mmCIF file of N, CA and C in Angstrom:
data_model
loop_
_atom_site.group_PDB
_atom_site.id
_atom_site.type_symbol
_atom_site.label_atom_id
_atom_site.label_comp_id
_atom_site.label_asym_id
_atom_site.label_seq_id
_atom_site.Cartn_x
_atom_site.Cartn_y
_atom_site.Cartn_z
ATOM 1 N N UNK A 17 0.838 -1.178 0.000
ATOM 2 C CA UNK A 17 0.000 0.000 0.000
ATOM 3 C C UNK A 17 0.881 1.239 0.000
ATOM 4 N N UNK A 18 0.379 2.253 -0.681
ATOM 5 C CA UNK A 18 1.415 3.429 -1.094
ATOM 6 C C UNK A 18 1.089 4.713 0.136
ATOM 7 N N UNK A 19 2.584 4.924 0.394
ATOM 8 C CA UNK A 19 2.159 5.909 1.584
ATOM 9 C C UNK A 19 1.664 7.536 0.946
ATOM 10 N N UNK A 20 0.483 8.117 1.925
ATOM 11 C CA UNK A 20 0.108 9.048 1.800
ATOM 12 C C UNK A 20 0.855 10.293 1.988
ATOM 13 N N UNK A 21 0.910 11.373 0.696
ATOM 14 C CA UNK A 21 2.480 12.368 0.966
ATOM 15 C C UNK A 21 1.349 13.028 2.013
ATOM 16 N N UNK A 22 2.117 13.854 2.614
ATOM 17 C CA UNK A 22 1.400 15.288 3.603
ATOM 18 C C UNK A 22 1.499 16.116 2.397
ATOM 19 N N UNK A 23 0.190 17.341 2.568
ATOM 20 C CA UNK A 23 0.236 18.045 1.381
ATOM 21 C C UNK A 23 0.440 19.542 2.151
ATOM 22 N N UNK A 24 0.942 20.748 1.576
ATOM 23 C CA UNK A 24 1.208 21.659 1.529
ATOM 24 C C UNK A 24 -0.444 22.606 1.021
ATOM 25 N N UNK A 25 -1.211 23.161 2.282
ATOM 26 C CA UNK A 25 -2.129 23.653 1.343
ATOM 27 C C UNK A 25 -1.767 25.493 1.372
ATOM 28 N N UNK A 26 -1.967 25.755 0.369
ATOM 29 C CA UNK A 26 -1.417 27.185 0.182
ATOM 30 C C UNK A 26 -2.577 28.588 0.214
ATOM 31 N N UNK A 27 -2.493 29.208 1.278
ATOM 32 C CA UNK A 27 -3.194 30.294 0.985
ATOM 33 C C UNK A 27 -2.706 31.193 0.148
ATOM 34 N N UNK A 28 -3.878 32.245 -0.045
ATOM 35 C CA UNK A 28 -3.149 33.258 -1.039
ATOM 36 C C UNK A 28 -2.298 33.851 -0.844
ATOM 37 N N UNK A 29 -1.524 34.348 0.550
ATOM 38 C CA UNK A 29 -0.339 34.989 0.673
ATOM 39 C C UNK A 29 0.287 34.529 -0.001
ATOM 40 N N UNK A 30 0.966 33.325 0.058
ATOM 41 C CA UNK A 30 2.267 32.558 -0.246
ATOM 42 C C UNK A 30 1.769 32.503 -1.705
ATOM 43 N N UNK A 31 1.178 32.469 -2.829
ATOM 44 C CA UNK A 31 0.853 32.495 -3.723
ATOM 45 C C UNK A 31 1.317 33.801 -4.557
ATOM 46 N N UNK A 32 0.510 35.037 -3.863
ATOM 47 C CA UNK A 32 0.890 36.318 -4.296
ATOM 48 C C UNK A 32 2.310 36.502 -4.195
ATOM 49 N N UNK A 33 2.716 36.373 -2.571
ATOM 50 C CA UNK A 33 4.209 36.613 -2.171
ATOM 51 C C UNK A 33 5.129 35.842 -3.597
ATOM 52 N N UNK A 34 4.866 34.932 -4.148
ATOM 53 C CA UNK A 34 5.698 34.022 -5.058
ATOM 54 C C UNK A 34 5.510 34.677 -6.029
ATOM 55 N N UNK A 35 4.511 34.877 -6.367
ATOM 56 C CA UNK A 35 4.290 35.469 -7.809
ATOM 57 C C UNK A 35 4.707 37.141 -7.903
ATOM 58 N N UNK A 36 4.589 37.768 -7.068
ATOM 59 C CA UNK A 36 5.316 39.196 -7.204
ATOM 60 C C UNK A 36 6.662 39.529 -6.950
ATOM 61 N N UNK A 37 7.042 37.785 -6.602
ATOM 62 C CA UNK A 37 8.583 38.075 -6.756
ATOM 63 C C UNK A 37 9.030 37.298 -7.968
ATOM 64 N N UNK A 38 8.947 36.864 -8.852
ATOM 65 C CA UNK A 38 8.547 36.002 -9.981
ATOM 66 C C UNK A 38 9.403 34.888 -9.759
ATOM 67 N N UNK A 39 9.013 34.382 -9.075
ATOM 68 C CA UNK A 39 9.688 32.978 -8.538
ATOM 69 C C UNK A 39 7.971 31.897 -8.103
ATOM 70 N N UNK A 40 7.307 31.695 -8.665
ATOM 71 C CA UNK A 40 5.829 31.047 -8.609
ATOM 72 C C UNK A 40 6.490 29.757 -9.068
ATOM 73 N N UNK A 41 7.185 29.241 -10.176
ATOM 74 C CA UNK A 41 7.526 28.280 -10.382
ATOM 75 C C UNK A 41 8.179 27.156 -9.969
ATOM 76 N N UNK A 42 9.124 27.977 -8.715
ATOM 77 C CA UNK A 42 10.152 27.138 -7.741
ATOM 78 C C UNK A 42 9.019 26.609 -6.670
ATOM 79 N N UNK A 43 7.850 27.595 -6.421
ATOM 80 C CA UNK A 43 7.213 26.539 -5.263
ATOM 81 C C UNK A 43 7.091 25.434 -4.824
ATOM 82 N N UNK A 44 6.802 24.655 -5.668
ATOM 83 C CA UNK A 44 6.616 23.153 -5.619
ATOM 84 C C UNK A 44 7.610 22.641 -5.711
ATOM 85 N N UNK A 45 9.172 23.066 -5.927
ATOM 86 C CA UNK A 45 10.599 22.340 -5.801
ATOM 87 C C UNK A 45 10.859 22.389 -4.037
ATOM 88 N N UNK A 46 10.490 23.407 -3.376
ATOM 89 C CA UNK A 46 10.904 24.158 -2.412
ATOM 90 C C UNK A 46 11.038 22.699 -1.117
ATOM 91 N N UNK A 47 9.973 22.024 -1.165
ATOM 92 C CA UNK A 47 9.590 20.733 -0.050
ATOM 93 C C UNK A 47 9.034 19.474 -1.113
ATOM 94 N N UNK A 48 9.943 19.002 -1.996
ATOM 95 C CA UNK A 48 9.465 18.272 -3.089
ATOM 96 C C UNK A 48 8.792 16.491 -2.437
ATOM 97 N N UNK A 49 8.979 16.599 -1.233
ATOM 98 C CA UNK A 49 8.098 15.130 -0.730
ATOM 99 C C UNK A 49 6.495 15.607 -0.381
ATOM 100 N N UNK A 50 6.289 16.728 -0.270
ATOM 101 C CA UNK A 50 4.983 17.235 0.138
ATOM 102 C C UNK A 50 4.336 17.548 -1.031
ATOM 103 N N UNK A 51 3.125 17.351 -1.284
ATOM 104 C CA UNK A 51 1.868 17.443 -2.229
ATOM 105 C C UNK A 51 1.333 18.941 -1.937
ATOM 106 N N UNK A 52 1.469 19.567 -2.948
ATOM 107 C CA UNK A 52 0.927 21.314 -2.681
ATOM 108 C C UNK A 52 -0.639 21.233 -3.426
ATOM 109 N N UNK A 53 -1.541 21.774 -2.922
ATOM 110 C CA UNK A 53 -2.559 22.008 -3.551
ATOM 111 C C UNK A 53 -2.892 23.199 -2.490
ATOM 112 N N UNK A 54 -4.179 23.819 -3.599
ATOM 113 C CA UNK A 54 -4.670 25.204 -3.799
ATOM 114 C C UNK A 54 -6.150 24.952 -3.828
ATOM 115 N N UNK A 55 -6.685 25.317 -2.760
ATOM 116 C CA UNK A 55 -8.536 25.262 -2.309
ATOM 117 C C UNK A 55 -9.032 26.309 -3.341
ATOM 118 N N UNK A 56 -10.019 25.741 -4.106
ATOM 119 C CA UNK A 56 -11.177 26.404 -4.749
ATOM 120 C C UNK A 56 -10.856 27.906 -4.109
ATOM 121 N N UNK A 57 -11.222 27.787 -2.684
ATOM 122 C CA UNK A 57 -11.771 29.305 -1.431
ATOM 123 C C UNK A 57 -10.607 30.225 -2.317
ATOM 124 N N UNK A 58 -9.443 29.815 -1.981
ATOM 125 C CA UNK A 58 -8.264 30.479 -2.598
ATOM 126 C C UNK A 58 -7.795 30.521 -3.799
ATOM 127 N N UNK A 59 -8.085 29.922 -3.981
ATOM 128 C CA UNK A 59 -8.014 30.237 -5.750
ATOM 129 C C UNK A 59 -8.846 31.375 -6.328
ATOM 130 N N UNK A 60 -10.360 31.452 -6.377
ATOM 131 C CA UNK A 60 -11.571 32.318 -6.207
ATOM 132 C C UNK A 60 -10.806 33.619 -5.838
ATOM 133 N N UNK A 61 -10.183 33.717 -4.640
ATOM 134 C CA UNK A 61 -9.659 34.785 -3.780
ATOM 135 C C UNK A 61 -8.688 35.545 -4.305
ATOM 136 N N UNK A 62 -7.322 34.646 -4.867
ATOM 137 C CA UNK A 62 -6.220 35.205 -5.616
ATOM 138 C C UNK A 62 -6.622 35.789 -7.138
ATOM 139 N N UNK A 63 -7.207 34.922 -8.004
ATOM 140 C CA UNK A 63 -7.628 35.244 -9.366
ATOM 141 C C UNK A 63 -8.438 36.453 -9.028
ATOM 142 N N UNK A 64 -9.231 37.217 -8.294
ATOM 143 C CA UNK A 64 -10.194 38.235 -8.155
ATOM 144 C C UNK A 64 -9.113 39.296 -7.670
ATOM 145 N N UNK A 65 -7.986 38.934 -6.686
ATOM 146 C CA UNK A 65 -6.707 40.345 -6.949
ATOM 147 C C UNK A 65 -6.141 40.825 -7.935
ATOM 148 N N UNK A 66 -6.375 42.073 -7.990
ATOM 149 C CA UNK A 66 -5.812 42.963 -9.130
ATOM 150 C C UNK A 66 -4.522 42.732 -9.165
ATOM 151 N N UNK A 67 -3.449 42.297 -8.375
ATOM 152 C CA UNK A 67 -2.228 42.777 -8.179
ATOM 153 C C UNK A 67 -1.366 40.959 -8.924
ATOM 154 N N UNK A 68 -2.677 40.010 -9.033
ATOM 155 C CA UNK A 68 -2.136 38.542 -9.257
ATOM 156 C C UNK A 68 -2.787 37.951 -10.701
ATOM 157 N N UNK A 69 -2.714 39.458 -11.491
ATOM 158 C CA UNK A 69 -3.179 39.040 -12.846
ATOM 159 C C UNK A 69 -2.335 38.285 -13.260
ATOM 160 N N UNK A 70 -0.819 38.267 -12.607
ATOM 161 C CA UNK A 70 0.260 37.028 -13.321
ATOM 162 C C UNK A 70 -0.061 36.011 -13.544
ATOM 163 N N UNK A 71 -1.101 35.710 -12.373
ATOM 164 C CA UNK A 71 -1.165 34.265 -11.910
ATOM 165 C C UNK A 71 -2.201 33.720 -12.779
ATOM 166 N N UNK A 72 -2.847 33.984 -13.927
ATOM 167 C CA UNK A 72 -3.824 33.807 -14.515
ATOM 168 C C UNK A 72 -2.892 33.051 -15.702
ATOM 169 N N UNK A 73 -2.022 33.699 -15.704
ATOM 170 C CA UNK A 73 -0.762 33.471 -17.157
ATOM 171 C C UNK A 73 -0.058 32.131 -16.438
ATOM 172 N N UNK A 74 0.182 32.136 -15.263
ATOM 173 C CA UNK A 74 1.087 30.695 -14.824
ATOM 174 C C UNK A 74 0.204 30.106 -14.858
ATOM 175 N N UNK A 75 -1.174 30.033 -14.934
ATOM 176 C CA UNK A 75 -1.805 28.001 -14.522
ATOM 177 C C UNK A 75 -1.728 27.872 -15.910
ATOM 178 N N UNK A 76 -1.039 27.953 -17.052
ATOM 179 C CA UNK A 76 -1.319 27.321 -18.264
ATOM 180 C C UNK A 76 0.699 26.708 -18.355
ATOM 181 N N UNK A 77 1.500 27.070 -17.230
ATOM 182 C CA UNK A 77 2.753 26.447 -17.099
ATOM 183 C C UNK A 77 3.014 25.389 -17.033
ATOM 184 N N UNK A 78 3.971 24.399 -17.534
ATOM 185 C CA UNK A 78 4.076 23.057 -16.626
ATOM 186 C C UNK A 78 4.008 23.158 -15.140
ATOM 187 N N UNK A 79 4.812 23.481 -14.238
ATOM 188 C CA UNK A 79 5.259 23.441 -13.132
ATOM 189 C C UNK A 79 3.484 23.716 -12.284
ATOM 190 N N UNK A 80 2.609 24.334 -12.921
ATOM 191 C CA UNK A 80 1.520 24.130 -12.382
ATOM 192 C C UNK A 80 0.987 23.192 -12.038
ATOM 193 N N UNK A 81 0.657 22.202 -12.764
ATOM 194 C CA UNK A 81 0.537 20.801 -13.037
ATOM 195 C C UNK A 81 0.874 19.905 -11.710
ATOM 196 N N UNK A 82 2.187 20.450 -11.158
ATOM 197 C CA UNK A 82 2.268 20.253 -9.569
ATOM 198 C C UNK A 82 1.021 20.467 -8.261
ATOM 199 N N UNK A 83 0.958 21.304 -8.764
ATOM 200 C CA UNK A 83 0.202 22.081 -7.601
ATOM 201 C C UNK A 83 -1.562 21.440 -8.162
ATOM 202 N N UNK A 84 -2.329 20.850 -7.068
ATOM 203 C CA UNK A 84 -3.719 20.454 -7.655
ATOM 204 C C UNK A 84 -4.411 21.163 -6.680
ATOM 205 N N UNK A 85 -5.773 21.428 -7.446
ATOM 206 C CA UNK A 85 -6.759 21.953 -6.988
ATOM 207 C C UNK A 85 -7.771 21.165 -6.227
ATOM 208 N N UNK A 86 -8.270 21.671 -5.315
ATOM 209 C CA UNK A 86 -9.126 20.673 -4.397
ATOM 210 C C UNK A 86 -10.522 21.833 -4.031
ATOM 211 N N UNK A 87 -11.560 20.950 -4.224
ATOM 212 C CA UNK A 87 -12.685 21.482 -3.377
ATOM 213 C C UNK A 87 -12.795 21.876 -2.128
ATOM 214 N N UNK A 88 -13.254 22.809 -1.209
ATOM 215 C CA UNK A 88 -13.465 22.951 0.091
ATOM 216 C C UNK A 88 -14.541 22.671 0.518
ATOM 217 N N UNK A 89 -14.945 21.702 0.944
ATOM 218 C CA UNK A 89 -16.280 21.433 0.918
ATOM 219 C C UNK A 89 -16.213 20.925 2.620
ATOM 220 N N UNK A 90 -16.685 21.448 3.586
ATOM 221 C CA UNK A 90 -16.325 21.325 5.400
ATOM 222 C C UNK A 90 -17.895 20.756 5.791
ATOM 223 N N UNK A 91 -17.613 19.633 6.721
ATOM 224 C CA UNK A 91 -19.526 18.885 7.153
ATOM 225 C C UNK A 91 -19.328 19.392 8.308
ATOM 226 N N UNK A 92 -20.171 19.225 8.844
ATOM 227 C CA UNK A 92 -20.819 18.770 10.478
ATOM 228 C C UNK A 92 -19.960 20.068 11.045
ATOM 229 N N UNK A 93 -19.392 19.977 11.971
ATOM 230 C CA UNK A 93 -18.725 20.727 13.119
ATOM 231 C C UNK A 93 -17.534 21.924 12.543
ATOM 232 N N UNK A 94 -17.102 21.397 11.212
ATOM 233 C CA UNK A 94 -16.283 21.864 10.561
ATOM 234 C C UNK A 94 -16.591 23.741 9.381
ATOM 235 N N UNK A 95 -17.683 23.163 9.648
ATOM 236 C CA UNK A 95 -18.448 24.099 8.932
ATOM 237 C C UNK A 95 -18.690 25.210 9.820
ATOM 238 N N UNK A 96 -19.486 24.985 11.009
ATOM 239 C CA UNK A 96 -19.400 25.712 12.063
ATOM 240 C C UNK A 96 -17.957 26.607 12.310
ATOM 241 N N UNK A 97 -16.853 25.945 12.283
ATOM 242 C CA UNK A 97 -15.765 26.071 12.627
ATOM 243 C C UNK A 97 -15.099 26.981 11.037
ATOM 244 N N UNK A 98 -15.663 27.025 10.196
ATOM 245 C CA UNK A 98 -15.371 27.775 9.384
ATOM 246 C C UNK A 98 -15.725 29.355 9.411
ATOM 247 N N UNK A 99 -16.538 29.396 9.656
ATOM 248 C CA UNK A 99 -17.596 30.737 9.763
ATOM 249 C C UNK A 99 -17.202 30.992 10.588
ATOM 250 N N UNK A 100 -16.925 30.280 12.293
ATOM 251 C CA UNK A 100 -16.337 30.862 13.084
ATOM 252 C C UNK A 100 -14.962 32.097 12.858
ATOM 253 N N UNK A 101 -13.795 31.002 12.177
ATOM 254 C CA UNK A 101 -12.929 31.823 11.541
ATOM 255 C C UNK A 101 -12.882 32.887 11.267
ATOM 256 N N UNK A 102 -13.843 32.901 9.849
ATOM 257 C CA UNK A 102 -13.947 34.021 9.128
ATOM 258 C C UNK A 102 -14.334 35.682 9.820
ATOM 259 N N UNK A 103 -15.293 35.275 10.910
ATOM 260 C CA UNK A 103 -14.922 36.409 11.845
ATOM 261 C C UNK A 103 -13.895 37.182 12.493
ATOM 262 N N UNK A 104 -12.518 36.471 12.191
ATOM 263 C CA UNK A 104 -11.057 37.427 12.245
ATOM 264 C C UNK A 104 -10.407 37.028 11.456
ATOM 265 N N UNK A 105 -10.459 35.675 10.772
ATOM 266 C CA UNK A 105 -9.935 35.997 9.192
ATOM 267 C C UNK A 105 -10.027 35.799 7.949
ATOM 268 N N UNK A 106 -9.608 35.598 6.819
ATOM 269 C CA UNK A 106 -10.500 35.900 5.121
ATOM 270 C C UNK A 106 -11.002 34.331 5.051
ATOM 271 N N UNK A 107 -11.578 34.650 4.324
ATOM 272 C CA UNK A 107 -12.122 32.901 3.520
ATOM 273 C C UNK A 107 -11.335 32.130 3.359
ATOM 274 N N UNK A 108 -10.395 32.277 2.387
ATOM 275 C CA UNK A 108 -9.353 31.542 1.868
ATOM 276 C C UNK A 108 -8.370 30.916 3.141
ATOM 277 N N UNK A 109 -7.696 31.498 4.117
ATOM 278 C CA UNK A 109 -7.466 31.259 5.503
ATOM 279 C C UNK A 109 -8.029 30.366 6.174
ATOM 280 N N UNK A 110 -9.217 30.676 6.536
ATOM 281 C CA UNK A 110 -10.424 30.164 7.314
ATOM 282 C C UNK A 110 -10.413 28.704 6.292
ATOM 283 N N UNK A 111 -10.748 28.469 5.430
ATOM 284 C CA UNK A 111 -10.731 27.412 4.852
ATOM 285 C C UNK A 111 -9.543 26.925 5.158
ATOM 286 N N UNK A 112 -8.181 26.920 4.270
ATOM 287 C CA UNK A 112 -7.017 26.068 4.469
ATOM 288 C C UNK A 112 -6.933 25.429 6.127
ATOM 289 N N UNK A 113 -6.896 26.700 6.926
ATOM 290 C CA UNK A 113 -6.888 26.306 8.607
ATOM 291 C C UNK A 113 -8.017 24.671 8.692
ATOM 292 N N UNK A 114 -8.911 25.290 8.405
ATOM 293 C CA UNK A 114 -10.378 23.753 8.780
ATOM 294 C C UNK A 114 -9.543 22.775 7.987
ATOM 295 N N UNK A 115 -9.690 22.647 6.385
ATOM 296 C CA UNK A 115 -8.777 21.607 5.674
ATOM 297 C C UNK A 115 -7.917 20.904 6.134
ATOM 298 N N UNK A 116 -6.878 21.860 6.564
ATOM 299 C CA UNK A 116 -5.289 20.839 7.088
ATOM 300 C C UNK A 116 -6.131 20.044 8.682
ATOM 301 N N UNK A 117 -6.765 20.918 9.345
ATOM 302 C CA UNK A 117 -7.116 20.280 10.608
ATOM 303 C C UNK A 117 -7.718 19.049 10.338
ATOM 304 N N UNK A 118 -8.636 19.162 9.687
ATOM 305 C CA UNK A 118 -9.742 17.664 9.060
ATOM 306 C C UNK A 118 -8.905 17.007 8.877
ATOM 307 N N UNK A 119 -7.581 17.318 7.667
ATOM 308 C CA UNK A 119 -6.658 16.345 6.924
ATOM 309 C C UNK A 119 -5.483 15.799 7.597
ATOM 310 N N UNK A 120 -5.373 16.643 8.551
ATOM 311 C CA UNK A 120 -3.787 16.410 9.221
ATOM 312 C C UNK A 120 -2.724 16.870 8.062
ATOM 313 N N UNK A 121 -2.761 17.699 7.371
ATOM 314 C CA UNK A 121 -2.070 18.184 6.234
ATOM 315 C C UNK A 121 -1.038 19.932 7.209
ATOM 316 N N UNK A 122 -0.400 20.402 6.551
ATOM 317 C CA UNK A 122 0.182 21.555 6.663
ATOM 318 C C UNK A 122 -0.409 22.549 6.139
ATOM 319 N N UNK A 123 -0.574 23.829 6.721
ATOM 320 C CA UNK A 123 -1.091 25.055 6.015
ATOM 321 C C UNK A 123 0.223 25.943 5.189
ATOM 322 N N UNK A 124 0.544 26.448 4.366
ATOM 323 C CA UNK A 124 1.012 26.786 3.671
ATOM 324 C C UNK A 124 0.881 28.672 3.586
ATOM 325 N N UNK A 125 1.182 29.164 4.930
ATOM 326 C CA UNK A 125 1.017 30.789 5.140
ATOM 327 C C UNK A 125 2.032 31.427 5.741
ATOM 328 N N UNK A 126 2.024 32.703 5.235
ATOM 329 C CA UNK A 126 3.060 33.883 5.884
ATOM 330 C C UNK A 126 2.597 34.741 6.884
ATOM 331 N N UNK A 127 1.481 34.157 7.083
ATOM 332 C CA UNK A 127 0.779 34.616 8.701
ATOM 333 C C UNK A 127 1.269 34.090 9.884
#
């Protein structure tokens, strides 16, 4: 049976932060045993910043191809625990935080 990597989930900081230094491509070299993916919440979040029109031009890169996209979709208690969040911080946040907790995964922020 094949072991499960830990994944890297990335809010939009670390996204923007990469991409306005034009280094977006090295991300996924950076911790190459960890699985990076990017929540719907945040994705939605970054593509709607004016300042990450780059980032519209990198998902058609190879090195994207790394990085997968995942639904945020939170049940029962988790959901609760989302909204909670969002009362001190953004969506995209508030999501990754619930995600990695559910998943036992890493959050991926410069917060």
């Amino acid at each position: 049976m094949g072991h499960k990597k830990t994944k890297i989930v990335l809010d939009a900081d670390v996204i923007i932060h990469f991409i306005e230094a034009g280094n977006f491509s090295l991300l996924p070299d950076i911790f190459p045993e960890y699985e990076y993916i990017v929540l719907d919440v945040v994705y939605n979040e970054v593509s709607k910043n004016n300042k990450t029109k780059k980032f519209h031009r990198q998902l058609s890169s190879p090195f994207f191809q790394k990085l997968k996209q995942e639904t945020f979709a939170p049940k029962g208690e988790s959901i609760k625990e989302y909204f909670s969040l969002q009362r001190v911080l953004g969506k995209g946040e508030s999501a990754c935080m619930v995600y990695c907790r559910d998943n036992k995964d890493v959050l991926g922020s410069s917060n």
